[in-house]
Short mmCIF file of N, CA and C in Angstrom, two decimals:
data_model
loop_
_atom_site.label_atom_id
_atom_site.label_comp_id
_atom_site.label_asym_id
_atom_site.label_seq_id
_atom_site.Cartn_x
_atom_site.Cartn_y
_atom_site.Cartn_z
N UNK A 1 106.52 31.39 172.88
CA UNK A 1 107.80 32.07 173.03
C UNK A 1 107.99 32.37 174.51
N UNK A 2 109.22 32.25 175.00
CA UNK A 2 109.43 32.45 176.43
C UNK A 2 109.23 33.93 176.75
N UNK A 3 108.68 34.17 177.96
CA UNK A 3 108.31 35.55 178.33
C UNK A 3 109.46 36.51 178.15
N UNK A 4 110.63 36.17 178.65
CA UNK A 4 111.66 37.22 178.74
C UNK A 4 112.41 37.40 177.42
N UNK A 5 112.04 36.59 176.43
CA UNK A 5 112.82 36.74 175.18
C UNK A 5 112.36 38.01 174.47
N UNK A 6 113.30 38.68 173.83
CA UNK A 6 112.89 39.88 173.08
C UNK A 6 113.14 39.60 171.60
N UNK A 7 112.19 39.98 170.77
CA UNK A 7 112.49 39.84 169.33
C UNK A 7 112.53 41.25 168.75
N UNK A 8 113.30 41.47 167.67
CA UNK A 8 113.40 42.84 167.14
C UNK A 8 112.02 43.36 166.74
N UNK A 9 111.87 44.69 166.78
CA UNK A 9 110.56 45.27 166.39
C UNK A 9 110.43 45.13 164.87
N UNK A 10 109.52 44.32 164.41
CA UNK A 10 109.36 44.14 162.96
C UNK A 10 107.90 44.37 162.64
N UNK A 11 107.65 44.73 161.36
CA UNK A 11 106.26 44.98 161.02
C UNK A 11 105.39 43.79 161.42
N UNK A 12 104.20 44.07 161.85
CA UNK A 12 103.27 43.05 162.33
C UNK A 12 103.06 42.00 161.25
N UNK A 13 103.08 40.74 161.62
CA UNK A 13 102.72 39.73 160.63
C UNK A 13 103.91 39.17 159.88
N UNK A 14 105.13 39.66 160.24
CA UNK A 14 106.24 39.09 159.47
C UNK A 14 106.84 37.90 160.20
N UNK A 15 106.40 37.66 161.45
CA UNK A 15 106.89 36.47 162.15
C UNK A 15 105.68 35.68 162.61
N UNK A 16 105.80 34.37 162.68
CA UNK A 16 104.68 33.56 163.21
C UNK A 16 104.44 33.96 164.67
N UNK A 17 103.20 33.89 165.14
CA UNK A 17 102.92 34.30 166.53
C UNK A 17 103.71 33.49 167.55
N UNK A 18 103.81 32.17 167.32
CA UNK A 18 104.56 31.37 168.29
C UNK A 18 105.82 30.85 167.61
N UNK A 19 106.99 31.17 168.20
CA UNK A 19 108.24 30.74 167.55
C UNK A 19 109.00 29.82 168.48
N UNK A 20 109.36 28.65 168.02
CA UNK A 20 110.09 27.74 168.94
C UNK A 20 111.58 28.10 168.93
N UNK A 21 112.25 27.63 170.00
CA UNK A 21 113.68 27.93 170.12
C UNK A 21 114.46 27.15 169.07
N UNK A 22 115.69 27.55 168.87
CA UNK A 22 116.65 26.81 168.03
C UNK A 22 116.18 26.64 166.60
N UNK A 23 115.30 27.51 166.15
CA UNK A 23 114.88 27.44 164.74
C UNK A 23 115.26 28.76 164.09
N UNK A 24 115.62 28.72 162.84
CA UNK A 24 115.93 29.99 162.14
C UNK A 24 114.66 30.48 161.47
N UNK A 25 114.44 31.80 161.47
CA UNK A 25 113.22 32.35 160.84
C UNK A 25 113.61 33.45 159.87
N UNK A 26 112.96 33.47 158.73
CA UNK A 26 113.15 34.59 157.79
C UNK A 26 111.88 35.43 157.87
N UNK A 27 111.99 36.73 158.20
CA UNK A 27 110.75 37.51 158.31
C UNK A 27 110.01 37.54 156.97
N UNK A 28 108.68 37.47 157.04
CA UNK A 28 107.86 37.48 155.83
C UNK A 28 107.92 38.88 155.23
N UNK A 29 108.11 38.98 153.92
CA UNK A 29 108.25 40.30 153.28
C UNK A 29 106.89 40.99 153.23
N UNK A 30 106.89 42.30 153.53
CA UNK A 30 105.64 43.07 153.40
C UNK A 30 105.73 43.94 152.15
N UNK A 31 104.57 44.36 151.69
CA UNK A 31 104.53 45.18 150.48
C UNK A 31 105.17 46.54 150.73
N UNK A 32 105.91 47.01 149.73
CA UNK A 32 106.42 48.39 149.77
C UNK A 32 106.35 48.91 148.34
N UNK A 33 106.23 50.20 148.20
CA UNK A 33 106.12 50.79 146.86
C UNK A 33 107.37 50.39 146.06
N UNK A 34 107.19 49.85 144.85
CA UNK A 34 108.38 49.44 144.10
C UNK A 34 109.19 50.64 143.63
N UNK A 35 110.49 50.41 143.42
CA UNK A 35 111.37 51.46 142.90
C UNK A 35 110.96 51.76 141.45
N UNK A 36 111.30 52.96 140.94
CA UNK A 36 111.08 53.22 139.51
C UNK A 36 111.80 52.15 138.68
N UNK A 37 111.24 51.77 137.55
CA UNK A 37 111.73 50.55 136.89
C UNK A 37 113.18 50.65 136.44
N UNK A 38 113.64 51.89 136.12
CA UNK A 38 115.04 51.97 135.68
C UNK A 38 115.98 51.67 136.83
N UNK A 39 115.63 52.24 137.99
CA UNK A 39 116.49 52.00 139.18
C UNK A 39 116.40 50.52 139.55
N UNK A 40 115.19 49.96 139.44
CA UNK A 40 115.00 48.56 139.83
C UNK A 40 115.88 47.66 138.97
N UNK A 41 115.95 48.01 137.67
CA UNK A 41 116.75 47.16 136.77
C UNK A 41 118.22 47.21 137.19
N UNK A 42 118.70 48.40 137.57
CA UNK A 42 120.11 48.51 137.99
C UNK A 42 120.32 47.78 139.31
N UNK A 43 119.34 47.88 140.21
CA UNK A 43 119.52 47.29 141.54
C UNK A 43 119.25 45.80 141.53
N UNK A 44 118.58 45.33 140.52
CA UNK A 44 118.28 43.90 140.46
C UNK A 44 117.06 43.51 141.26
N UNK A 45 116.30 44.51 141.72
CA UNK A 45 115.05 44.21 142.42
C UNK A 45 114.18 45.46 142.39
N UNK A 46 112.85 45.26 142.45
CA UNK A 46 111.98 46.44 142.49
C UNK A 46 111.79 46.89 143.94
N UNK A 47 112.28 46.08 144.90
CA UNK A 47 112.06 46.41 146.31
C UNK A 47 113.34 46.94 146.96
N UNK A 48 113.29 48.18 147.47
CA UNK A 48 114.48 48.79 148.05
C UNK A 48 115.01 47.94 149.20
N UNK A 49 114.11 47.31 149.96
CA UNK A 49 114.58 46.53 151.12
C UNK A 49 115.42 45.34 150.69
N UNK A 50 115.27 44.91 149.45
CA UNK A 50 116.03 43.73 149.01
C UNK A 50 117.30 44.11 148.27
N UNK A 51 117.48 45.43 148.05
CA UNK A 51 118.67 45.86 147.29
C UNK A 51 119.83 45.89 148.28
N UNK A 52 120.63 44.83 148.25
CA UNK A 52 121.73 44.78 149.23
C UNK A 52 123.05 44.75 148.45
N UNK A 53 123.53 45.93 148.02
CA UNK A 53 124.78 45.93 147.23
C UNK A 53 125.95 45.50 148.08
N UNK A 54 126.95 44.92 147.41
CA UNK A 54 128.16 44.47 148.11
C UNK A 54 128.95 45.72 148.49
N UNK A 55 129.14 45.96 149.80
CA UNK A 55 129.79 47.20 150.23
C UNK A 55 131.30 47.00 150.23
N UNK A 56 131.95 47.35 149.11
CA UNK A 56 133.41 47.17 149.06
C UNK A 56 134.07 48.12 150.04
N UNK A 57 135.26 47.76 150.48
CA UNK A 57 136.03 48.74 151.26
C UNK A 57 135.68 48.74 152.73
N UNK A 58 134.55 48.10 153.10
CA UNK A 58 134.23 48.08 154.54
C UNK A 58 135.24 47.13 155.20
N UNK A 59 135.45 47.32 156.49
CA UNK A 59 136.34 46.39 157.16
C UNK A 59 137.78 46.64 156.76
N UNK A 60 138.04 47.93 156.43
CA UNK A 60 139.44 48.32 156.31
C UNK A 60 140.06 47.94 154.98
N UNK A 61 139.36 47.19 154.11
CA UNK A 61 140.02 46.82 152.84
C UNK A 61 139.97 48.04 151.91
N UNK A 62 140.98 48.21 151.06
CA UNK A 62 140.94 49.39 150.18
C UNK A 62 140.02 49.06 149.01
N UNK A 63 139.50 50.13 148.35
CA UNK A 63 138.58 49.91 147.23
C UNK A 63 139.33 49.27 146.08
N UNK A 64 138.65 48.39 145.38
CA UNK A 64 139.24 47.77 144.18
C UNK A 64 138.79 48.64 143.01
N UNK A 65 139.74 49.37 142.44
CA UNK A 65 139.37 50.38 141.44
C UNK A 65 138.49 49.83 140.34
N UNK A 66 138.84 48.63 139.88
CA UNK A 66 138.07 48.11 138.73
C UNK A 66 136.62 47.87 139.17
N UNK A 67 136.45 47.35 140.39
CA UNK A 67 135.09 47.07 140.88
C UNK A 67 134.33 48.39 141.05
N UNK A 68 135.07 49.42 141.50
CA UNK A 68 134.41 50.71 141.70
C UNK A 68 133.90 51.23 140.35
N UNK A 69 134.70 50.99 139.32
CA UNK A 69 134.30 51.50 137.99
C UNK A 69 132.98 50.85 137.57
N UNK A 70 132.84 49.55 137.91
CA UNK A 70 131.62 48.83 137.51
C UNK A 70 130.51 49.13 138.51
N UNK A 71 130.81 49.04 139.77
CA UNK A 71 129.74 49.06 140.78
C UNK A 71 129.52 50.44 141.37
N UNK A 72 130.43 51.37 141.06
CA UNK A 72 130.27 52.70 141.67
C UNK A 72 130.79 52.66 143.09
N UNK A 73 131.08 53.83 143.67
CA UNK A 73 131.72 53.86 144.98
C UNK A 73 130.83 53.22 146.03
N UNK A 74 129.49 53.39 145.91
CA UNK A 74 128.64 52.83 146.98
C UNK A 74 128.14 51.43 146.60
N UNK A 75 128.68 50.90 145.54
CA UNK A 75 128.28 49.54 145.18
C UNK A 75 126.89 49.46 144.62
N UNK A 76 126.30 50.64 144.29
CA UNK A 76 124.90 50.56 143.81
C UNK A 76 124.84 50.58 142.28
N UNK A 77 125.97 50.57 141.60
CA UNK A 77 125.96 50.45 140.14
C UNK A 77 125.53 51.73 139.46
N UNK B 1 90.26 48.74 134.36
CA UNK B 1 91.27 49.56 135.01
C UNK B 1 91.46 50.79 134.13
N UNK B 2 91.47 51.96 134.74
CA UNK B 2 91.58 53.19 133.96
C UNK B 2 92.90 53.17 133.19
N UNK B 3 92.81 53.47 131.88
CA UNK B 3 94.04 53.40 131.07
C UNK B 3 94.91 54.59 131.49
N UNK B 4 96.10 54.30 131.96
CA UNK B 4 97.00 55.37 132.41
C UNK B 4 97.32 56.22 131.19
N UNK B 5 97.41 57.57 131.33
CA UNK B 5 97.81 58.35 130.15
C UNK B 5 99.17 57.83 129.69
N UNK B 6 99.27 57.40 128.44
CA UNK B 6 100.50 56.69 128.07
C UNK B 6 101.64 57.69 127.97
N UNK B 7 102.81 57.23 128.39
CA UNK B 7 103.99 58.11 128.31
C UNK B 7 104.23 58.34 126.83
N UNK B 8 105.02 59.37 126.52
CA UNK B 8 105.22 59.64 125.09
C UNK B 8 106.31 58.69 124.60
N UNK B 9 105.94 57.47 124.32
CA UNK B 9 106.93 56.49 123.86
C UNK B 9 107.53 56.94 122.53
N UNK B 10 106.66 57.61 121.74
CA UNK B 10 107.16 57.95 120.41
C UNK B 10 108.21 59.05 120.46
N UNK B 11 108.27 59.77 121.60
CA UNK B 11 109.25 60.86 121.69
C UNK B 11 110.61 60.31 122.08
N UNK B 12 110.63 59.02 122.50
CA UNK B 12 111.88 58.47 123.01
C UNK B 12 112.77 58.01 121.86
N UNK B 13 114.08 58.09 122.06
CA UNK B 13 115.02 57.55 121.08
C UNK B 13 115.07 56.04 121.20
N UNK B 14 115.78 55.40 120.29
CA UNK B 14 115.81 53.95 120.22
C UNK B 14 116.33 53.32 121.50
N UNK B 15 117.49 53.81 121.97
CA UNK B 15 118.11 53.18 123.15
C UNK B 15 117.23 53.38 124.37
N UNK B 16 116.69 54.60 124.52
CA UNK B 16 115.86 54.89 125.70
C UNK B 16 114.62 54.00 125.70
N UNK B 17 114.07 53.82 124.51
CA UNK B 17 112.86 53.00 124.38
C UNK B 17 113.18 51.54 124.71
N UNK B 18 114.35 51.10 124.25
CA UNK B 18 114.75 49.71 124.53
C UNK B 18 114.93 49.51 126.04
N UNK B 19 115.53 50.53 126.69
CA UNK B 19 115.71 50.43 128.16
C UNK B 19 114.35 50.33 128.82
N UNK B 20 113.37 51.10 128.32
CA UNK B 20 112.04 51.09 128.93
C UNK B 20 111.42 49.70 128.78
N UNK B 21 111.61 49.10 127.61
CA UNK B 21 111.07 47.75 127.39
C UNK B 21 111.71 46.80 128.39
N UNK B 22 113.04 46.87 128.51
CA UNK B 22 113.76 45.94 129.39
C UNK B 22 113.39 46.17 130.85
N UNK B 23 113.35 47.45 131.26
CA UNK B 23 113.11 47.77 132.67
C UNK B 23 111.71 47.35 133.09
N UNK B 24 110.75 47.58 132.21
CA UNK B 24 109.38 47.20 132.58
C UNK B 24 109.20 45.70 132.57
N UNK B 25 109.87 45.04 131.65
CA UNK B 25 109.76 43.58 131.62
C UNK B 25 110.37 43.00 132.89
N UNK B 26 111.49 43.56 133.29
CA UNK B 26 112.15 43.10 134.52
C UNK B 26 111.23 43.30 135.71
N UNK B 27 110.60 44.49 135.77
CA UNK B 27 109.74 44.80 136.92
C UNK B 27 108.57 43.82 136.98
N UNK B 28 108.01 43.47 135.82
CA UNK B 28 106.89 42.53 135.81
C UNK B 28 107.34 41.18 136.37
N UNK B 29 108.51 40.75 135.95
CA UNK B 29 108.96 39.42 136.41
C UNK B 29 109.26 39.45 137.92
N UNK B 30 109.81 40.55 138.40
CA UNK B 30 110.15 40.63 139.81
C UNK B 30 108.89 40.67 140.66
N UNK B 31 107.90 41.42 140.19
CA UNK B 31 106.63 41.49 140.92
C UNK B 31 105.93 40.14 140.88
N UNK B 32 106.17 39.39 139.81
CA UNK B 32 105.58 38.05 139.71
C UNK B 32 106.10 37.18 140.85
N UNK B 33 107.39 37.29 141.12
CA UNK B 33 107.98 36.49 142.21
C UNK B 33 107.33 36.86 143.53
N UNK B 34 107.12 38.17 143.75
CA UNK B 34 106.49 38.61 145.00
C UNK B 34 105.07 38.06 145.08
N UNK B 35 104.34 38.10 143.96
CA UNK B 35 102.95 37.63 143.97
C UNK B 35 102.88 36.13 144.20
N UNK B 36 103.93 35.40 143.82
CA UNK B 36 103.93 33.95 144.08
C UNK B 36 103.82 33.68 145.57
N UNK B 37 104.41 34.56 146.38
CA UNK B 37 104.34 34.33 147.84
C UNK B 37 103.30 35.23 148.50
N UNK B 38 102.73 36.16 147.75
CA UNK B 38 101.71 37.05 148.32
C UNK B 38 100.55 37.13 147.33
N UNK B 39 99.90 35.99 147.04
CA UNK B 39 98.93 35.96 145.94
C UNK B 39 97.75 36.90 146.09
N UNK B 40 97.46 37.31 147.33
CA UNK B 40 96.26 38.14 147.48
C UNK B 40 96.60 39.63 147.60
N UNK B 41 97.85 39.97 147.36
CA UNK B 41 98.27 41.38 147.56
C UNK B 41 97.81 42.20 146.36
N UNK B 42 96.75 43.00 146.57
CA UNK B 42 96.17 43.77 145.46
C UNK B 42 97.14 44.85 144.98
N UNK B 43 97.91 45.41 145.90
CA UNK B 43 98.87 46.44 145.49
C UNK B 43 99.87 45.87 144.49
N UNK B 44 100.33 44.66 144.82
CA UNK B 44 101.34 44.04 143.95
C UNK B 44 100.75 43.76 142.57
N UNK B 45 99.49 43.30 142.57
CA UNK B 45 98.90 42.95 141.28
C UNK B 45 98.72 44.20 140.42
N UNK B 46 98.26 45.30 141.05
CA UNK B 46 98.06 46.49 140.21
C UNK B 46 99.40 47.05 139.76
N UNK B 47 100.42 46.90 140.61
CA UNK B 47 101.76 47.37 140.20
C UNK B 47 102.24 46.57 139.00
N UNK B 48 101.95 45.27 139.02
CA UNK B 48 102.38 44.43 137.89
C UNK B 48 101.63 44.82 136.63
N UNK B 49 100.30 45.01 136.77
CA UNK B 49 99.49 45.35 135.60
C UNK B 49 99.98 46.65 134.94
N UNK B 50 100.32 47.60 135.80
CA UNK B 50 100.77 48.90 135.31
C UNK B 50 102.02 48.73 134.45
N UNK B 51 102.97 47.96 134.98
CA UNK B 51 104.25 47.82 134.26
C UNK B 51 104.10 46.91 133.06
N UNK B 52 103.12 46.00 133.15
CA UNK B 52 102.91 45.12 131.99
C UNK B 52 102.36 45.95 130.82
N UNK B 53 101.50 46.92 131.18
CA UNK B 53 100.94 47.81 130.14
C UNK B 53 102.05 48.67 129.55
N UNK B 54 102.93 49.20 130.41
CA UNK B 54 104.04 50.02 129.92
C UNK B 54 104.94 49.19 129.01
N UNK B 55 105.18 47.93 129.42
CA UNK B 55 106.02 47.05 128.59
C UNK B 55 105.36 46.88 127.22
N UNK B 56 104.05 46.60 127.22
CA UNK B 56 103.36 46.34 125.95
C UNK B 56 103.41 47.58 125.06
N UNK B 57 103.14 48.75 125.65
CA UNK B 57 103.14 49.98 124.86
C UNK B 57 104.53 50.29 124.32
N UNK B 58 105.52 50.13 125.19
CA UNK B 58 106.89 50.44 124.77
C UNK B 58 107.35 49.48 123.67
N UNK B 59 107.00 48.20 123.85
CA UNK B 59 107.43 47.20 122.85
C UNK B 59 106.73 47.46 121.52
N UNK B 60 105.46 47.85 121.59
CA UNK B 60 104.75 48.16 120.34
C UNK B 60 105.37 49.37 119.65
N UNK B 61 105.66 50.40 120.49
CA UNK B 61 106.24 51.62 119.92
C UNK B 61 107.58 51.30 119.28
N UNK B 62 108.35 50.45 119.96
CA UNK B 62 109.68 50.08 119.44
C UNK B 62 109.51 49.32 118.12
N UNK B 63 108.57 48.39 118.10
CA UNK B 63 108.38 47.55 116.90
C UNK B 63 108.00 48.41 115.70
N UNK B 64 107.11 49.38 115.96
CA UNK B 64 106.64 50.24 114.86
C UNK B 64 107.81 50.98 114.23
N UNK B 65 108.74 51.45 115.06
CA UNK B 65 109.80 52.34 114.54
C UNK B 65 111.09 51.61 114.23
N UNK B 66 111.42 50.57 115.03
CA UNK B 66 112.76 49.98 114.87
C UNK B 66 112.71 48.49 114.57
N UNK B 67 111.51 47.97 114.42
CA UNK B 67 111.44 46.54 114.13
C UNK B 67 111.07 45.75 115.37
N UNK B 68 110.44 44.61 115.15
CA UNK B 68 109.92 43.83 116.28
C UNK B 68 111.06 43.33 117.16
N UNK B 69 110.80 43.29 118.47
CA UNK B 69 111.80 42.75 119.40
C UNK B 69 111.59 41.26 119.60
N UNK B 70 110.31 40.87 119.53
CA UNK B 70 110.06 39.43 119.68
C UNK B 70 109.12 39.01 118.55
N UNK B 71 109.01 37.73 118.37
CA UNK B 71 108.16 37.23 117.29
C UNK B 71 106.73 37.68 117.53
N UNK B 72 106.39 37.92 118.82
CA UNK B 72 105.03 38.36 119.12
C UNK B 72 104.74 39.74 118.53
N UNK B 73 105.78 40.49 118.19
CA UNK B 73 105.57 41.87 117.73
C UNK B 73 105.79 42.04 116.23
N UNK B 74 106.00 40.91 115.53
CA UNK B 74 106.19 41.02 114.07
C UNK B 74 104.87 41.45 113.46
N UNK B 75 104.94 42.52 112.62
CA UNK B 75 103.64 42.92 112.03
C UNK B 75 103.60 42.52 110.56
N UNK B 76 102.39 42.38 110.05
CA UNK B 76 102.29 41.75 108.73
C UNK B 76 102.74 42.69 107.60
N UNK B 77 102.74 44.03 107.85
CA UNK B 77 103.22 44.89 106.74
C UNK B 77 104.69 44.60 106.45
N UNK B 78 105.53 44.67 107.53
CA UNK B 78 106.97 44.46 107.28
C UNK B 78 107.22 43.01 106.89
N UNK B 79 106.46 42.12 107.50
CA UNK B 79 106.59 40.71 107.13
C UNK B 79 107.79 40.05 107.76
N UNK B 80 108.02 38.78 107.39
CA UNK B 80 109.03 37.96 108.05
C UNK B 80 110.44 38.37 107.67
N UNK B 81 110.61 38.84 106.42
CA UNK B 81 111.97 39.17 105.96
C UNK B 81 112.54 40.28 106.85
N UNK B 82 111.73 41.32 107.11
CA UNK B 82 112.20 42.43 107.94
C UNK B 82 112.57 41.90 109.32
N UNK B 83 111.75 41.01 109.84
CA UNK B 83 111.98 40.44 111.17
C UNK B 83 113.33 39.73 111.19
N UNK B 84 113.63 38.96 110.18
CA UNK B 84 114.89 38.19 110.25
C UNK B 84 116.07 39.07 109.87
N UNK B 85 115.81 40.26 109.28
CA UNK B 85 116.95 41.11 108.93
C UNK B 85 117.38 42.02 110.07
N UNK B 86 116.46 42.27 111.05
CA UNK B 86 116.89 43.14 112.15
C UNK B 86 117.95 42.37 112.96
N UNK B 87 118.85 43.13 113.68
CA UNK B 87 119.95 42.43 114.35
C UNK B 87 119.47 41.36 115.31
N UNK B 88 120.14 40.22 115.32
CA UNK B 88 119.77 39.14 116.22
C UNK B 88 120.35 39.46 117.61
N UNK B 89 119.75 38.91 118.69
CA UNK B 89 120.12 39.30 120.04
C UNK B 89 121.63 39.22 120.30
N UNK B 90 122.30 38.23 119.65
CA UNK B 90 123.73 38.08 119.95
C UNK B 90 124.60 39.01 119.13
N UNK B 91 123.95 39.76 118.21
CA UNK B 91 124.77 40.66 117.38
C UNK B 91 124.98 41.98 118.11
N UNK B 92 126.12 42.59 117.87
CA UNK B 92 126.50 43.80 118.61
C UNK B 92 125.42 44.87 118.49
N UNK B 93 124.90 45.05 117.28
CA UNK B 93 123.96 46.17 117.06
C UNK B 93 122.70 46.01 117.89
N UNK B 94 122.45 44.75 118.35
CA UNK B 94 121.19 44.54 119.06
C UNK B 94 121.30 45.00 120.51
N UNK B 95 122.50 45.26 120.97
CA UNK B 95 122.59 45.55 122.40
C UNK B 95 123.00 46.99 122.72
#
């Protein structure tokens, strides 16, 4: 990796030591305590880091009432 | 592995018990995906074992009181007739 390049601070071991330019990298997932199973079922994953609900209303769009009823105001169901 | 003190599955109502079966089964499958890419992660394996035990206990408790959920849980006292008479997955009462 070139000296002056900066990569975001990520947990150790989630990126290969040497990374070539012009390649896309997905950081390797590290273990984290799983969510309680009921919450995990609603979120669709046992890992909080992977729970990426669709954030309605961001970017100035108004909330879609029907979607809010299903997904809740924060999109977390 | 030390047997975790089992939750009081028998104190749960039918719907709550069914949710526990579903939630634990989901957790086992999700942890399985993680273990596929992290085969040596002991934390992940013990987390899976824990939820697999909860799934088994909850499913057994459910079968005893409300009828088997899968063919694996059909017991010989009730027999096959009871199994085929409980609501089928696509029937409203089953969900």
